[in-house]
PDB file of C-alpha atoms in Angstrom:
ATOM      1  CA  UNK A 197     -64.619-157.848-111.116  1.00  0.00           C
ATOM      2  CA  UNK A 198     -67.699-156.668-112.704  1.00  0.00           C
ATOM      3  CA  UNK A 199     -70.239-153.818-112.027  1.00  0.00           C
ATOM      4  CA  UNK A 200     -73.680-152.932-112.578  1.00  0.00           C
ATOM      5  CA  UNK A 201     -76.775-152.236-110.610  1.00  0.00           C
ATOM      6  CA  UNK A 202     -80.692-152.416-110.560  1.00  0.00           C
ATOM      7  CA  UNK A 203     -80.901-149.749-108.520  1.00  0.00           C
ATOM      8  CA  UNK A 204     -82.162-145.987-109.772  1.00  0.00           C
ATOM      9  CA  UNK A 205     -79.766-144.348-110.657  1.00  0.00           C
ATOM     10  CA  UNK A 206     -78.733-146.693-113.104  1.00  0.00           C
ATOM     11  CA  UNK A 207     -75.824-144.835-114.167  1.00  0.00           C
ATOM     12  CA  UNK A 208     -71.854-146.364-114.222  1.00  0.00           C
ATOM     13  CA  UNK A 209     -70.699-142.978-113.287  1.00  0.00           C
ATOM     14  CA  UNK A 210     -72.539-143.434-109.683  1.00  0.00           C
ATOM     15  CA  UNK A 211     -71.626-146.718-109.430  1.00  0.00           C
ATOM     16  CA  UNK A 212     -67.916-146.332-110.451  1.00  0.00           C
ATOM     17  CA  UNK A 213     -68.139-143.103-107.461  1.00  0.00           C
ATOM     18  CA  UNK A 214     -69.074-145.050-104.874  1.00  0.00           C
ATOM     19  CA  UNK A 215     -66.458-147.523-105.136  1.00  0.00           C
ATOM     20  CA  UNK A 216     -63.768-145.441-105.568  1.00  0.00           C
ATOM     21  CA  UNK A 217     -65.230-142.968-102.930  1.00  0.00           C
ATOM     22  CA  UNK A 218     -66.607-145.772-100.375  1.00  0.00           C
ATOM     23  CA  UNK A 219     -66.485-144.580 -96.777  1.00  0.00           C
ATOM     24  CA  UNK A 220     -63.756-146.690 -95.490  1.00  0.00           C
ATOM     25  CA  UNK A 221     -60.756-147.222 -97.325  1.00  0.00           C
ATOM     26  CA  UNK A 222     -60.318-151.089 -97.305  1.00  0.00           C
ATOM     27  CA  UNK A 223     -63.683-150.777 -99.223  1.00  0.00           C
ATOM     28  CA  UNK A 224     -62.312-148.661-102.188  1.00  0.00           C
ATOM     29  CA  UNK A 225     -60.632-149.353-105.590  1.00  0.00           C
ATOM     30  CA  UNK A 226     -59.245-147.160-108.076  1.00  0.00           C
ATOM     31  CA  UNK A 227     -60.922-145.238-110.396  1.00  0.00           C
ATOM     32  CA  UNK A 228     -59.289-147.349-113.184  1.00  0.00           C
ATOM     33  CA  UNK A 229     -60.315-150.378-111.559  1.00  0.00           C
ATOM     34  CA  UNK A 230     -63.773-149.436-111.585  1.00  0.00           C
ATOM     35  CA  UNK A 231     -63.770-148.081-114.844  1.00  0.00           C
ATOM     36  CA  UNK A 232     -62.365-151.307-115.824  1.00  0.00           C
ATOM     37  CA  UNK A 233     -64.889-153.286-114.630  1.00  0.00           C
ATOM     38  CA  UNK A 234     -67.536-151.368-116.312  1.00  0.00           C
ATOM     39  CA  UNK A 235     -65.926-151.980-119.121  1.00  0.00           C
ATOM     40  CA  UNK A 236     -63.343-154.539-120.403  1.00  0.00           C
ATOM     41  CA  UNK A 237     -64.438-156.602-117.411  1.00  0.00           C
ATOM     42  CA  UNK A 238     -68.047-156.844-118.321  1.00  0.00           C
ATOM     43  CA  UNK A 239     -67.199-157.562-122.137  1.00  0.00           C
ATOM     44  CA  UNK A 240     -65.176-160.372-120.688  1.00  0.00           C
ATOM     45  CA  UNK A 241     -68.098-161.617-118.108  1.00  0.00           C
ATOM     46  CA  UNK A 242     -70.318-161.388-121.348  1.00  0.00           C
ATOM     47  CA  UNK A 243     -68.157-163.644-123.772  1.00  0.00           C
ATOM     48  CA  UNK A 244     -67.844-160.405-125.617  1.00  0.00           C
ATOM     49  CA  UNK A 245     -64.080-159.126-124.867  1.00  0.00           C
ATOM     50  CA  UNK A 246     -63.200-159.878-128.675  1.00  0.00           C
ATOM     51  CA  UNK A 247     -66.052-157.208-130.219  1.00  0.00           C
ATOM     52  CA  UNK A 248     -66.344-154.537-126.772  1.00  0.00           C
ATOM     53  CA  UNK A 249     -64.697-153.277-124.007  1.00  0.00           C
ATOM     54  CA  UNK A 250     -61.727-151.314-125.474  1.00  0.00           C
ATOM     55  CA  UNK A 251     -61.235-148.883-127.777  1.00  0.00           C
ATOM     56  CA  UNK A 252     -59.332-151.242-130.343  1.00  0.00           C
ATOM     57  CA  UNK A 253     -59.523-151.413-134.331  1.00  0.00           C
ATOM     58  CA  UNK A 254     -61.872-153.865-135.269  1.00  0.00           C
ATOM     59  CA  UNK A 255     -64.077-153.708-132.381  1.00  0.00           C
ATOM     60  CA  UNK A 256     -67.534-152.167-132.285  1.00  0.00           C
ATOM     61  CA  UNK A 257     -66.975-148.554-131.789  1.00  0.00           C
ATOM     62  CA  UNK A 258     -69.380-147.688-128.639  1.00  0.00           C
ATOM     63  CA  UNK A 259     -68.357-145.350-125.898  1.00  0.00           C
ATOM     64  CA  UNK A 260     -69.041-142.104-124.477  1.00  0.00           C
ATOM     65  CA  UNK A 261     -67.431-139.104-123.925  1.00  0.00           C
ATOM     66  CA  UNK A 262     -67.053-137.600-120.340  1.00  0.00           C
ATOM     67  CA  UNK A 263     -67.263-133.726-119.234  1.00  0.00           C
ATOM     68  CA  UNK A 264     -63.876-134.750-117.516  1.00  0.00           C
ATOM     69  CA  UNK A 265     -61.114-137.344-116.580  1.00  0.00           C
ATOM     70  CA  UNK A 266     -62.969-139.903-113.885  1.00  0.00           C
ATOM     71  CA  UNK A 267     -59.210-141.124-113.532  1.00  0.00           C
ATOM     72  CA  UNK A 268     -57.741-137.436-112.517  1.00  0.00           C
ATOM     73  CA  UNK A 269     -60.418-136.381-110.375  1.00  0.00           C
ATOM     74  CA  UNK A 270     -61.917-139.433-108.393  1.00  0.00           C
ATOM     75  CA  UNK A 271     -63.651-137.300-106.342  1.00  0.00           C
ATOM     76  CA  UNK A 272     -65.944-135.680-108.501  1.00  0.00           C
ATOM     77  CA  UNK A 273     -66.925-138.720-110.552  1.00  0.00           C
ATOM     78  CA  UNK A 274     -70.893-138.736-109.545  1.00  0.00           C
ATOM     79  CA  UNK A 275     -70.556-134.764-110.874  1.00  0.00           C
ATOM     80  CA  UNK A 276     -69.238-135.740-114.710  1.00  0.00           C
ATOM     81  CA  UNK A 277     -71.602-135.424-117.803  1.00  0.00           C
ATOM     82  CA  UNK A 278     -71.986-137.358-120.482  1.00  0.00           C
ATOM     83  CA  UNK A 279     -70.793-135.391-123.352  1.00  0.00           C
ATOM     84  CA  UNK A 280     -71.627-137.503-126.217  1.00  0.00           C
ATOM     85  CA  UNK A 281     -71.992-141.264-126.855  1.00  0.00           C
ATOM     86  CA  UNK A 282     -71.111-143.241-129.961  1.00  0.00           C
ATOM     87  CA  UNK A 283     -72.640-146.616-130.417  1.00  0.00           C
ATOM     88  CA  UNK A 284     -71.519-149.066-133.443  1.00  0.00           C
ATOM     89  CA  UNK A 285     -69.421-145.626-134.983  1.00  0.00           C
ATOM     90  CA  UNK A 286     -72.897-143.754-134.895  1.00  0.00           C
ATOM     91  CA  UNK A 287     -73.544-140.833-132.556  1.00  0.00           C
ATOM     92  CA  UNK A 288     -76.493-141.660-130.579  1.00  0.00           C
ATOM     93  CA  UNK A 289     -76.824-138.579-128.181  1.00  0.00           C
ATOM     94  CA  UNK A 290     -74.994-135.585-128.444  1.00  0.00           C
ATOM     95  CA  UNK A 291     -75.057-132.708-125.145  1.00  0.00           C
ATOM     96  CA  UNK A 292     -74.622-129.940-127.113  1.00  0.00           C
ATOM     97  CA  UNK A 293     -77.439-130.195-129.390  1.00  0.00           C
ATOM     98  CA  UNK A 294     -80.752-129.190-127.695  1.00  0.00           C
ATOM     99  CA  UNK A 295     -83.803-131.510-127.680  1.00  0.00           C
ATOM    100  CA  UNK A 296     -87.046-130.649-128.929  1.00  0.00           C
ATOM    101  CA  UNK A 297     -89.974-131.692-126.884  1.00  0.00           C
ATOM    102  CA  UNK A 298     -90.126-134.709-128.878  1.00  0.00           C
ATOM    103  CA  UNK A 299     -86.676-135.601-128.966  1.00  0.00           C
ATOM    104  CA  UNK A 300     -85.373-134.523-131.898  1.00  0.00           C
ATOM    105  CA  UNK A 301     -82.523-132.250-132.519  1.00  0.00           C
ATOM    106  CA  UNK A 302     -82.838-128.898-133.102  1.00  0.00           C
TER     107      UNK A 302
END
């Protein structure tokens, strides 16, 4: 199973909330299910499971950091922040700097 959307919001943390939190219960999944499918799923839809979708050496080294544990507290998975996110071993946005007006850190 794979996830995504072209809906506004476009974020995974919405997406992966609503089907954990879906209003009946035959509709849900877990919350590692659905980060799994954001994930190592889509790198495996996308012929790409050998250079993404886990944290393994020798793969590309993009991922974010969350405000919290999605997997402890399915509940309150629309309400976490992205902390930080690292793309190709790079940081590429980091929450606790502040933005200037044009974007770059302060």
């Amino acid at each position: 199973m794979v996830f995504g959307s072209d809906c506004m919001p476009f974020s995974p943390l919405y997406g992966m909330h609503s089907a954990v939190n879906a209003p009946h219960k035959a509709q849900r999944i877990s919350a590692l299910e659905a980060l799994a499918a954001y994930t190592r799923e889509a790198a495996y839809a996308s012929f790409e499971e050998s250079v993404k979708g886990t944290i393994t050496v020798g793969k590309l080294a993009d991922f974010a950091v969350l405000s919290s544990d999605p997997i402890a507290e399915p509940q309150g998975i629309s309400s976490i922040a992205v902390v930080k996110t690292v793309v190709g071993g790079q940081v590429v946005f980091d929450g606790a700097k502040k933005r200037s007006s044009r974007g770059s850190a302060r």
